[in-house]
Coordinates of C-alpha atoms and ligand atoms in Angstrom, one line a residue:
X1311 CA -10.9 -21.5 5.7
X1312 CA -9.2 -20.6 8.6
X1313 CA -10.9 -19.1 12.1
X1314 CA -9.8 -17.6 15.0
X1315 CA -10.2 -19.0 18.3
X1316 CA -11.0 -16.2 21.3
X1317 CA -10.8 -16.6 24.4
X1318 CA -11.9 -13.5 26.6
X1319 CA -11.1 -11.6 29.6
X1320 CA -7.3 -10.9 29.7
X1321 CA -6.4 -7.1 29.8
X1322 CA -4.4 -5.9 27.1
X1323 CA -0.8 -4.9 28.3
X1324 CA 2.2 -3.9 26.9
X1325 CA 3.7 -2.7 23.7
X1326 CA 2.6 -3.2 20.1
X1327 CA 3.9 -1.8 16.7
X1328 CA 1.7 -0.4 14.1
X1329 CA 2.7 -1.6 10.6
X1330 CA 2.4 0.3 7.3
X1331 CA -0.5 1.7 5.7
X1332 CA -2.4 -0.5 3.5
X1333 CA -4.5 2.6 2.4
X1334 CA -1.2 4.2 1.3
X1335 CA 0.6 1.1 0.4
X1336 CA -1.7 0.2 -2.6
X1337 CA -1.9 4.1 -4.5
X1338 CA 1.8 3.9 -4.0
X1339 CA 2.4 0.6 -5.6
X1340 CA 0.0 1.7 -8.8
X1341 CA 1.9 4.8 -8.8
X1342 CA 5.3 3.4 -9.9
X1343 CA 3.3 2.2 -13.3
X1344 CA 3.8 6.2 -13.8
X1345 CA 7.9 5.4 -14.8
X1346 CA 10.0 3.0 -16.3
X1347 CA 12.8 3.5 -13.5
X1348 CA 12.3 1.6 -9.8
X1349 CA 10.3 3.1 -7.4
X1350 CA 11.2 1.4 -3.5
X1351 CA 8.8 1.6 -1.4
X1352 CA 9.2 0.4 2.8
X1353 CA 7.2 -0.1 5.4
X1354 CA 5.0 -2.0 2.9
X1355 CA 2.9 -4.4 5.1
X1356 CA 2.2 -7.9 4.8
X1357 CA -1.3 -8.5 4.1
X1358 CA -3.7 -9.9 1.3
X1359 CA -4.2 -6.6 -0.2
X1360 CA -0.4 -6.1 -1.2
X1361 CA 0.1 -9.3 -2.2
X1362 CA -2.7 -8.8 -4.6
X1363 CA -1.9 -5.7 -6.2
X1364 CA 1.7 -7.3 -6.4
X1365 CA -0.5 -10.1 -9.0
X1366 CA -2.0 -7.2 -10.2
X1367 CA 0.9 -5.4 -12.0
X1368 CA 2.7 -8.5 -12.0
X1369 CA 0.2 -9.3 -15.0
X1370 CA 0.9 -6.4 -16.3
X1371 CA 4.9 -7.0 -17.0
X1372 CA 6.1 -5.2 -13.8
X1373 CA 8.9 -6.5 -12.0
X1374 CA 7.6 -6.5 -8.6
X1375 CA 10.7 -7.8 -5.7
X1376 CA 9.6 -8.5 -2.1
X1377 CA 12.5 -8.4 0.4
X1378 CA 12.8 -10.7 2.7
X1379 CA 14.9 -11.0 6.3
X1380 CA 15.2 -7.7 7.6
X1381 CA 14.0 -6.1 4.5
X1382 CA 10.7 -8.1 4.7
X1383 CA 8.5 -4.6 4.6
X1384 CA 10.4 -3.3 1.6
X1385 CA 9.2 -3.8 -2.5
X1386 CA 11.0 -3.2 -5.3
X1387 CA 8.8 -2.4 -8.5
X1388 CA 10.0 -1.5 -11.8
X1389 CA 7.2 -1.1 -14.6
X1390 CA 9.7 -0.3 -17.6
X1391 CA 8.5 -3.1 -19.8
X1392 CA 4.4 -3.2 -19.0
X1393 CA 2.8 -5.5 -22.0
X1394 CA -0.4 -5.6 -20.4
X1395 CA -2.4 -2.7 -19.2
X1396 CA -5.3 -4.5 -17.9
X1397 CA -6.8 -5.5 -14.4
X1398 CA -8.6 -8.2 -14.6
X1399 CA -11.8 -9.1 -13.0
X1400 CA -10.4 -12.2 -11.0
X1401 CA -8.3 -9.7 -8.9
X1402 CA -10.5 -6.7 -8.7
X1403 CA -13.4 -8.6 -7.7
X1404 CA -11.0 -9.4 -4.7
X1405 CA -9.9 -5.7 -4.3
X1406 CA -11.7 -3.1 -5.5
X1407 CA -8.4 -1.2 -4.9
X1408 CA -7.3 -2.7 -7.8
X1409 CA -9.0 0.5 -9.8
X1410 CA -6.4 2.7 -8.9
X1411 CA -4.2 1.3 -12.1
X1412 CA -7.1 2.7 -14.0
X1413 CA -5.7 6.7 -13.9
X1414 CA -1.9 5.9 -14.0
X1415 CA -2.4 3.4 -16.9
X1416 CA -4.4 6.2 -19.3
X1417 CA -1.4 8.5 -18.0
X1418 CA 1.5 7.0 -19.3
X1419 CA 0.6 3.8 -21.4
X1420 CA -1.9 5.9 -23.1
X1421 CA -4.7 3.4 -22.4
X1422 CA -6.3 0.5 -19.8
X1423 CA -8.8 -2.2 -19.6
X1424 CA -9.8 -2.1 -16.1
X1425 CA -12.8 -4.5 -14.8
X1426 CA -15.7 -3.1 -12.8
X1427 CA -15.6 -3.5 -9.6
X1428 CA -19.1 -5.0 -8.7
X1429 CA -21.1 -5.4 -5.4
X1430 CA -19.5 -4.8 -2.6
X1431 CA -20.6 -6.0 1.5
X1432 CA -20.8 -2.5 2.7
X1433 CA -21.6 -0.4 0.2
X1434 CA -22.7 0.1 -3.6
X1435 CA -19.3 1.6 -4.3
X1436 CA -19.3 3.0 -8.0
X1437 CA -16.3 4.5 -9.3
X1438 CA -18.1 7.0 -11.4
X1439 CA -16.2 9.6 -10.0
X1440 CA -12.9 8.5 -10.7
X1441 CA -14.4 7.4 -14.7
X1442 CA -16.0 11.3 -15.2
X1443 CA -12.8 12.7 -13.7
X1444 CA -10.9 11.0 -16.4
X1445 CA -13.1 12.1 -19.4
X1446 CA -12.5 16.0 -18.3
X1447 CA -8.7 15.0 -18.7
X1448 CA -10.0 14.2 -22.0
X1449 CA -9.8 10.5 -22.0
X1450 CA -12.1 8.4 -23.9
X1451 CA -13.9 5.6 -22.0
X1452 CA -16.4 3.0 -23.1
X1453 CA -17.9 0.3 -21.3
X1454 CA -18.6 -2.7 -22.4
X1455 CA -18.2 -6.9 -21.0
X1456 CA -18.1 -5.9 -17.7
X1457 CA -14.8 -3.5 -18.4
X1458 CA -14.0 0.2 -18.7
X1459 CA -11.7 0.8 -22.1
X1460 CA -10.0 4.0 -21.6
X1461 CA -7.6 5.7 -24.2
X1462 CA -5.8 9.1 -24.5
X1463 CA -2.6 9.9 -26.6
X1464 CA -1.6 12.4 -23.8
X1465 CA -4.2 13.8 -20.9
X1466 CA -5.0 17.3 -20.9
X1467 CA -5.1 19.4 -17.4
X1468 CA -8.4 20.0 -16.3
X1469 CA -10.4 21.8 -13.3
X1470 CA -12.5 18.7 -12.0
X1471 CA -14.9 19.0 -8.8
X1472 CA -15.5 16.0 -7.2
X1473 CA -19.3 15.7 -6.4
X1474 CA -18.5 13.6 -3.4
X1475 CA -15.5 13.6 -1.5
X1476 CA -13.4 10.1 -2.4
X1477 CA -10.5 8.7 -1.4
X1478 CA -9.3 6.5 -4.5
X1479 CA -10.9 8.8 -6.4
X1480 CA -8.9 11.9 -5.3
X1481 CA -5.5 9.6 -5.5
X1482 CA -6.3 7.9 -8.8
X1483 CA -6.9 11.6 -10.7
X1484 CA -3.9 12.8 -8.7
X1485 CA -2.1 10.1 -10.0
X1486 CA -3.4 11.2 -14.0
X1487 CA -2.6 14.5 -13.4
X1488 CA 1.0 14.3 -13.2
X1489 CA 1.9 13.2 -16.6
X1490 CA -1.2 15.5 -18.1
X1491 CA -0.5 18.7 -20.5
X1492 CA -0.9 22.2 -18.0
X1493 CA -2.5 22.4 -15.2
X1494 CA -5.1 20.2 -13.1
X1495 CA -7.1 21.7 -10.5
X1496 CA -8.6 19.0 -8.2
X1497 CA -11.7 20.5 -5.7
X1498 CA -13.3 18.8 -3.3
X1499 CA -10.3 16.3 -2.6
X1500 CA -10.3 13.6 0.2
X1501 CA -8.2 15.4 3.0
X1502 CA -6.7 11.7 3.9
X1503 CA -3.1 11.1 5.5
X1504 CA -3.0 8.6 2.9
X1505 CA -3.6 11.3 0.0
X1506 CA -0.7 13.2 1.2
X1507 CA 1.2 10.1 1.6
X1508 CA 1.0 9.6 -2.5
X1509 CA 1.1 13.4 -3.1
X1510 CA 4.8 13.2 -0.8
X1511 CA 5.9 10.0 -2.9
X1512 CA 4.5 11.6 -6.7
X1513 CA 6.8 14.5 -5.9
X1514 CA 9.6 12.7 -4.9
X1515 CA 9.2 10.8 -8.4
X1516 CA 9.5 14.5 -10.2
X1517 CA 5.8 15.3 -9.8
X1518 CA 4.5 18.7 -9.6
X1519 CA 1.8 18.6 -6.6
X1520 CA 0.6 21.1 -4.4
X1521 CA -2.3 21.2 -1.3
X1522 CA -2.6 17.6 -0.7
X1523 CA -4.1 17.7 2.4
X1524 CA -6.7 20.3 1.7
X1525 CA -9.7 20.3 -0.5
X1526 CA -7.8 21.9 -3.5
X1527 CA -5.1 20.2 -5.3
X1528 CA -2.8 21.8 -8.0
X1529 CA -0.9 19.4 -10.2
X1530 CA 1.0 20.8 -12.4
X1531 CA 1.8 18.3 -15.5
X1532 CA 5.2 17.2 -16.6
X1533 CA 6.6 15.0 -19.5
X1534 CA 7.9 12.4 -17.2
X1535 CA 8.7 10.8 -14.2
X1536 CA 11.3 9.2 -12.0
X1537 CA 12.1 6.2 -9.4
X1538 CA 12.3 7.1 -5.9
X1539 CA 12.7 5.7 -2.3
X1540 CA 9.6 6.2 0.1
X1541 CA 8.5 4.7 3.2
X1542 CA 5.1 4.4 3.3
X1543 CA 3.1 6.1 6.8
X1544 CA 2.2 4.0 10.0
X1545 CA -1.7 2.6 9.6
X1546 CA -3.8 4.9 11.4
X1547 CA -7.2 2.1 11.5
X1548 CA -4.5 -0.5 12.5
X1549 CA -3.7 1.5 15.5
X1550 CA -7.2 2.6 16.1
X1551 CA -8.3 -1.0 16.5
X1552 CA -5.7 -2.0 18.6
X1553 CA -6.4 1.6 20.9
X1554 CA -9.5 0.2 21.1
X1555 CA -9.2 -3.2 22.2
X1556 CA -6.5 -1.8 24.8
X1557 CA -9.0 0.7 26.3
X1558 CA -12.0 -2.0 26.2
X1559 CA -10.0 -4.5 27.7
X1560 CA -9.3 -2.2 30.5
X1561 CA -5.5 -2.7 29.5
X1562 CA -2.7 -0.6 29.9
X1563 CA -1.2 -0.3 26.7
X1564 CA 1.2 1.3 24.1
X1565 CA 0.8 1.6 21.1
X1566 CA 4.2 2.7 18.7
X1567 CA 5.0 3.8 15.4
X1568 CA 1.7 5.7 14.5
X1569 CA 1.1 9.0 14.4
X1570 CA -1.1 10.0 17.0
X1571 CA -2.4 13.6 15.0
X1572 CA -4.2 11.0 12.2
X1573 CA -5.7 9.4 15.4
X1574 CA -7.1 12.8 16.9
X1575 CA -10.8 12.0 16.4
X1576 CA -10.7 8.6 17.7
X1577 CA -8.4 9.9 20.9
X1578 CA -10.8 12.6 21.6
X1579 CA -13.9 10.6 21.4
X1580 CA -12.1 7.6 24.0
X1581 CA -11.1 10.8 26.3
X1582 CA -15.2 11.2 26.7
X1583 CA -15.7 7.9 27.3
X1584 CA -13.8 8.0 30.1
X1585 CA -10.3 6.5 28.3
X1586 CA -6.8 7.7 29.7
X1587 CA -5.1 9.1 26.7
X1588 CA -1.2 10.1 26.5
X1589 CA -0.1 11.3 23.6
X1590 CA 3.9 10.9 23.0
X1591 CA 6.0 11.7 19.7
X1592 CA 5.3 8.2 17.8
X1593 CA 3.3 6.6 20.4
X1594 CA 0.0 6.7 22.2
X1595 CA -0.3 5.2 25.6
X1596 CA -4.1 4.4 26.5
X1597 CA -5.2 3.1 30.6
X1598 CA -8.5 1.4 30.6
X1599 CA -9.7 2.9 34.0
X1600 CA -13.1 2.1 35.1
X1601 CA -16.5 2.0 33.5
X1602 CA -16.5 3.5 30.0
X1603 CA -18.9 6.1 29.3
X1604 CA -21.3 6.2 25.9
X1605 CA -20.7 8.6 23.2
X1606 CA -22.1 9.2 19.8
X1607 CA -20.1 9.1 16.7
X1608 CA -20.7 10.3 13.2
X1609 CA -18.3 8.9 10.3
X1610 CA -17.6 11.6 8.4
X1611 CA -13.9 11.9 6.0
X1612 CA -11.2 12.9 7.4
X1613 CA -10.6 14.7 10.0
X1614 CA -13.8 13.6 11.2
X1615 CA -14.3 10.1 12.7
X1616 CA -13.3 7.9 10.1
X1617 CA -16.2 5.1 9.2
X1618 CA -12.8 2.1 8.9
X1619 CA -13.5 2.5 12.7
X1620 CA -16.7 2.3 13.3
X1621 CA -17.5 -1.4 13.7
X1622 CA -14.8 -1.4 16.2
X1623 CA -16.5 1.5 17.9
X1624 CA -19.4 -0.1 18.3
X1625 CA -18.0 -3.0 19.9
X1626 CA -17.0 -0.6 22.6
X1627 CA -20.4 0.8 22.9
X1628 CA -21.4 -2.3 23.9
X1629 CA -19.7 -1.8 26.7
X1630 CA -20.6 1.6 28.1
X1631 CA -22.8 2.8 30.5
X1632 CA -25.6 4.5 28.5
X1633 CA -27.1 4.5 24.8
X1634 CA -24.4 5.7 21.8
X1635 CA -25.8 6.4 18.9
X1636 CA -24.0 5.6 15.6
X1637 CA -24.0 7.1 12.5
X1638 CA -23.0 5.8 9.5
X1639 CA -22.1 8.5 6.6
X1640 CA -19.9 7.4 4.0
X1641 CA -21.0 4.2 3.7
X1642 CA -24.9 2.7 2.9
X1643 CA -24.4 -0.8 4.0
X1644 CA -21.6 -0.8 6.7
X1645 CA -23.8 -2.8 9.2
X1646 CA -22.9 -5.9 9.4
X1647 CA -21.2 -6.6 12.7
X1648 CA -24.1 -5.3 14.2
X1649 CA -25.9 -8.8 13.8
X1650 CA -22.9 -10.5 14.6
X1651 CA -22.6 -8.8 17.9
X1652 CA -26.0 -9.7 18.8
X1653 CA -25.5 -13.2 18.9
X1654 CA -22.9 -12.7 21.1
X1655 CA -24.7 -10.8 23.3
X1656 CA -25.3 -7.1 22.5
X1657 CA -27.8 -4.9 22.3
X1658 CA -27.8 -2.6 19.0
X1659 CA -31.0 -1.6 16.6
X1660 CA -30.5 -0.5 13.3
X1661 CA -32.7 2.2 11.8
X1662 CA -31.5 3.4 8.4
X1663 CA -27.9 4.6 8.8
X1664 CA -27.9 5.0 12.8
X1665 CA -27.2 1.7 14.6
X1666 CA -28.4 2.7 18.6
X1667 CA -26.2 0.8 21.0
X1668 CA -27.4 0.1 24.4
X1669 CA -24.8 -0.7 27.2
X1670 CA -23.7 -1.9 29.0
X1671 CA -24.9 -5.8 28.3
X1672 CA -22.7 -8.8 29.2
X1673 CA -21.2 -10.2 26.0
X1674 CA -20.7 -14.4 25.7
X1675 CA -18.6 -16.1 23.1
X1676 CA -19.9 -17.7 20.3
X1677 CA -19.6 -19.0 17.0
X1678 CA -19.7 -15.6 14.4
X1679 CA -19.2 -14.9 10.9
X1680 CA -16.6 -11.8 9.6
X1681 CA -18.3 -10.2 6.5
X1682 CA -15.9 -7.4 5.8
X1683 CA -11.9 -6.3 7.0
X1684 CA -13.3 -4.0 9.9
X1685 CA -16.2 -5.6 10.7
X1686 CA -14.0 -9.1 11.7
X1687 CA -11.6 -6.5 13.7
X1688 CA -15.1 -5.7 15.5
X1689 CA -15.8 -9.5 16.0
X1690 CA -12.4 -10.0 17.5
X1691 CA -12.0 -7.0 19.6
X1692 CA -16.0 -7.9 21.2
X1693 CA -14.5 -11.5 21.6
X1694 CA -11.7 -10.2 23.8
X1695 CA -13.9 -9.0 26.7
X1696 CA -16.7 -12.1 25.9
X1697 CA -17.3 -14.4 28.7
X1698 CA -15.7 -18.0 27.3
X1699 CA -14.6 -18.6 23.8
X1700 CA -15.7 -17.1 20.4
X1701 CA -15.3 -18.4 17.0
X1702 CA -14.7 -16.1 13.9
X1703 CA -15.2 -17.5 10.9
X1704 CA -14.0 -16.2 7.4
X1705 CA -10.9 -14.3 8.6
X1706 CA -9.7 -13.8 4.9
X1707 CA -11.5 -10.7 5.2
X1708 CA -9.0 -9.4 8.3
X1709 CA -5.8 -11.1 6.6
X1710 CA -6.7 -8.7 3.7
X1711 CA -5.5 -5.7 5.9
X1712 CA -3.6 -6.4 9.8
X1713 CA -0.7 -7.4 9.6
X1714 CA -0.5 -10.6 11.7
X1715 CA -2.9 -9.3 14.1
X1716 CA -3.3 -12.8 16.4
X1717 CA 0.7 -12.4 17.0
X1718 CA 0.4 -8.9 17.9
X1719 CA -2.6 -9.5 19.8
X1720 CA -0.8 -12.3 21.8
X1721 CA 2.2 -10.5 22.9
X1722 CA 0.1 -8.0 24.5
X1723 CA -1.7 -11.2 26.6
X1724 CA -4.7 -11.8 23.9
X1725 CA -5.5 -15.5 24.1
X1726 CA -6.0 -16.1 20.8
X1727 CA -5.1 -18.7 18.0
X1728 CA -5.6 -19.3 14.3
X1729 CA -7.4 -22.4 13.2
X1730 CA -7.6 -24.1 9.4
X1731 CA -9.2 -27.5 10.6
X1732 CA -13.0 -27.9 9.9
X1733 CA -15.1 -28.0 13.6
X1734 CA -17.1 -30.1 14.7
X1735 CA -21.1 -29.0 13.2
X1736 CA -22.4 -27.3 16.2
X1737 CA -19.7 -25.0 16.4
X1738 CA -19.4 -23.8 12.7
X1739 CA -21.3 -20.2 12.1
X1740 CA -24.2 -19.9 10.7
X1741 CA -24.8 -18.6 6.8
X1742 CA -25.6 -14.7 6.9
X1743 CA -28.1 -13.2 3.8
X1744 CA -26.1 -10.7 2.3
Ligands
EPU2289 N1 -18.3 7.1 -4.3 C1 -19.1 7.4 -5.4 N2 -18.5 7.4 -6.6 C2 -17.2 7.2 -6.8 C3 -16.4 7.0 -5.7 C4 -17.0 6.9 -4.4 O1 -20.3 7.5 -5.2 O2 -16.7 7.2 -8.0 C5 -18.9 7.1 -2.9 C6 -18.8 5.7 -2.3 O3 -19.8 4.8 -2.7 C7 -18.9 6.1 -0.8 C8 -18.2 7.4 -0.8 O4 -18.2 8.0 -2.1 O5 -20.2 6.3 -0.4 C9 -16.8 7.4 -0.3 O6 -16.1 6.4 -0.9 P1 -14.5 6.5 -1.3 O7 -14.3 6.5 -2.7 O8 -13.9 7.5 -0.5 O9 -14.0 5.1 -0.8 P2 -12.8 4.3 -1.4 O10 -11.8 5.2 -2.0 O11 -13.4 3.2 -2.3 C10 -11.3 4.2 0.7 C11 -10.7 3.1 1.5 C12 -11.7 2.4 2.3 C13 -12.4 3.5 3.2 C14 -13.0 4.6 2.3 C15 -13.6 5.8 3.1 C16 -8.7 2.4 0.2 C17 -8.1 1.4 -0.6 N3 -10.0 2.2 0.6 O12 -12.2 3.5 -0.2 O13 -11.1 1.5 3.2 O14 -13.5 2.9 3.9 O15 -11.9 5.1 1.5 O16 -12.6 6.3 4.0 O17 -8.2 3.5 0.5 C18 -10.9 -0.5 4.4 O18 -9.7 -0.3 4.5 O19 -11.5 -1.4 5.1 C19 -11.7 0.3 3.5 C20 -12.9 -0.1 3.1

């Protein structure tokens, strides 16, 4: 398993470029099994995720072309010949993504065999939404070995009200929708730039969608679909980690190809903790000046503070003046960094779903464990202002979505390096209950 090796204490500075969504990347990629023809996606970006939904409807029967050279961040997929409507559990038990085959499938090949997802390290996660969504389309689902059946000879437009606001959940009814009989009326949607993302690419595929992006969402059903070219949008949490590390680093850096309205809540929250912020067109230019100042957050969907940035946030509590208390909304169990940065040096107590963060307290490297993607961004983002070196064990979980962050990370002056070898015993992590 490979590690990371930190070493802390060098400002961030310079330029770095913010790869595609992985959020938007993976609804976009289940919704070409909507049509036979191609559907081209760019700015796909390369991370375990994609490469596992590419297995995904690879088992299916889709054709599924990578490019390569210059067109390294483009995919081809054609689903004309799908023999398999199934996601199995070996690959959703990796990524619980995976589910969002589950509303496309019904759609068109009139039925799926989707496994359940299972535990999950921050959260109980059902999909429940997405499964009762479905049956008011008038789909029939059972249950049974672990798997949802699901079967409809053609979906039926419905009015559906999501109970809770989800993301998946919003995109993998949207995605149903389109090739339903009449008229769908989502409420309660998820608001995500990534939702709009997939409503932007269903209509360029002959979709009827309208208000993605607000908390109604009309789709109007029609017979078929077609291919179409999109390029997926810049990854907003990629950018905020990286904003992050720059501004807690006390680095001078910029940070291009994002879109610096899907950052507003982050930015605003850095400006009160003392963060020089420019926004710019494409690019947003952040000067770590001086001590940082504390500052609650709340995670809340967007466009409140998104919880895919709030282990990173706390690792920047740790370093201002004063106590910030986090909240954690969306998510039950999304705590796990917290322990982490302890042993490196911080102090946080959790109570419930607050985590209170006192600063600012020196932080020294050691030898931690990553338990989930944005918890091991935390881990590495602490590390870079640690005194000496850390060790991060189990980065799977951050190859699963950054695109390779230690080469990004060491052309803005990180020292940082990957490791595969096995250390020597007092420098391996210890085992974490979870
Ligand atoms: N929920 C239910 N029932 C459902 C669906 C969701 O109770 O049927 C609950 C969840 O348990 C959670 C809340 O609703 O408490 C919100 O979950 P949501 O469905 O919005 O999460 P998701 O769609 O599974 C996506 C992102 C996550 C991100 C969340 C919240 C993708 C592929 N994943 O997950 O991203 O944290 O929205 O913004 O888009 C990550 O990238 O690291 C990541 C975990």
């Amino acid at each position: 398993m490979d590690k990371f090796v930190i070493r802390g204490g060098n400002p961030l500075l310079g330029t770095v470029r913010i790869s595609g969504a992985k959020n938007a990347a993976l609804p976009a990629m289940a919704a070409a099994l909507l049509t036979e023809e191609p559907v081209i996606l760019e700015n796909i970006p390369q991370v375990r995720d994609i490469e596992t939904e590419r297995k995904l409807l690879s088992a299916m029967g889709a054709e599924v072309e990578l490019g390569y050279g210059r067109a390294q961040h483009r995919t081809t997929i054609c689903c004309r010949d799908l023999v398999n409507p199934e996601a199995s559990y070996e690959l959703v038990k990796t990524m619980r993504a995976s589910t969002l085959v589950l509303g496309p499938l019904v759609a068109r090949m009139k039925s799926a065999r989707v496994s359940l997802p299972g535990g999950c390290a921050i959260g109980a996660r059902p999909i429940d939404l997405h499964i009762k969504g479905l049956e008011k389309l008038g789909a029939k689902i059972t249950q049974e070995h672990g798997y949802i059946q699901a079967s409809a000879e053609r979906l039926k437009g419905a009015r559906i009200v999501f109970e809770k606001i989800t993301v998946t959940g919003t995109e993998d009814l949207l995605m149903a929708a389109t090739l339903a009989e009449g008229e769908t009326v989502l409420e309660n949607c998820a608001r995500e730039p990534e939702v709009v993302d997939l409503a932007v690419l269903l209509n360029k595929m002959g979709a009827q969608v309208e208000g993605a992006g607000t908390q109604t969402i009309r789709v109007h059903g029609v017979e078929k679909l077609h291919g179409a070219r999109h390029r997926i949008i810049p990854d907003l949490i990629e950018a905020g980690t990286f904003i992050i590390a720059g501004a807690l680093t006390g680095g001078d850096l910029t940070v291009t190809s994002c879109d610096p309205i899907h950052l507003d809540a982050l930015l605003t929250k850095l400006e009160d903790c003392g963060v020089t912020v420019h926004r710019n067109g494409e690019s947003v230019r952040i000067v770590g000046n001086g001590p940082l100042k504390c500052a609650d957050i709340i995670t809340e969907e967007y466009p409140g503070f998104p919880t895919d940035m709030q282990a990173q946030y706390m690792a920047l509590a740790t370093q201002a003046n004063g106590t910030s208390i986090i909240t954690e909304n969306i998510f039950e169990n999304r705590f796990m960094h917290a322990l982490e940065l302890v042993r490196m040096g911080a102090n946080v107590r959790i109570e419930g779903s607050r985590a209170v963060v006192r600063g600012r307290t020196a932080l020294s490297g050691a030898a931690v464990q990553a338990s989930d993607l944005r918890a091991s961004a935390s881990l590495v983002i602490a590390a870079l202002v640690a005194d000496g070196e850390t060790i991060i064990d189990r980065v799977y979980h951050i190859d699963r979505g950054y695109e390779h962050i230690e080469e990004k990370l060491k052309g803005v002056g990180a020292q940082i390096r990957r490791i595969g070898e096995l250390l020597p015993r007092r420098m391996t992590a210890p085992a974490v209950a979870s």
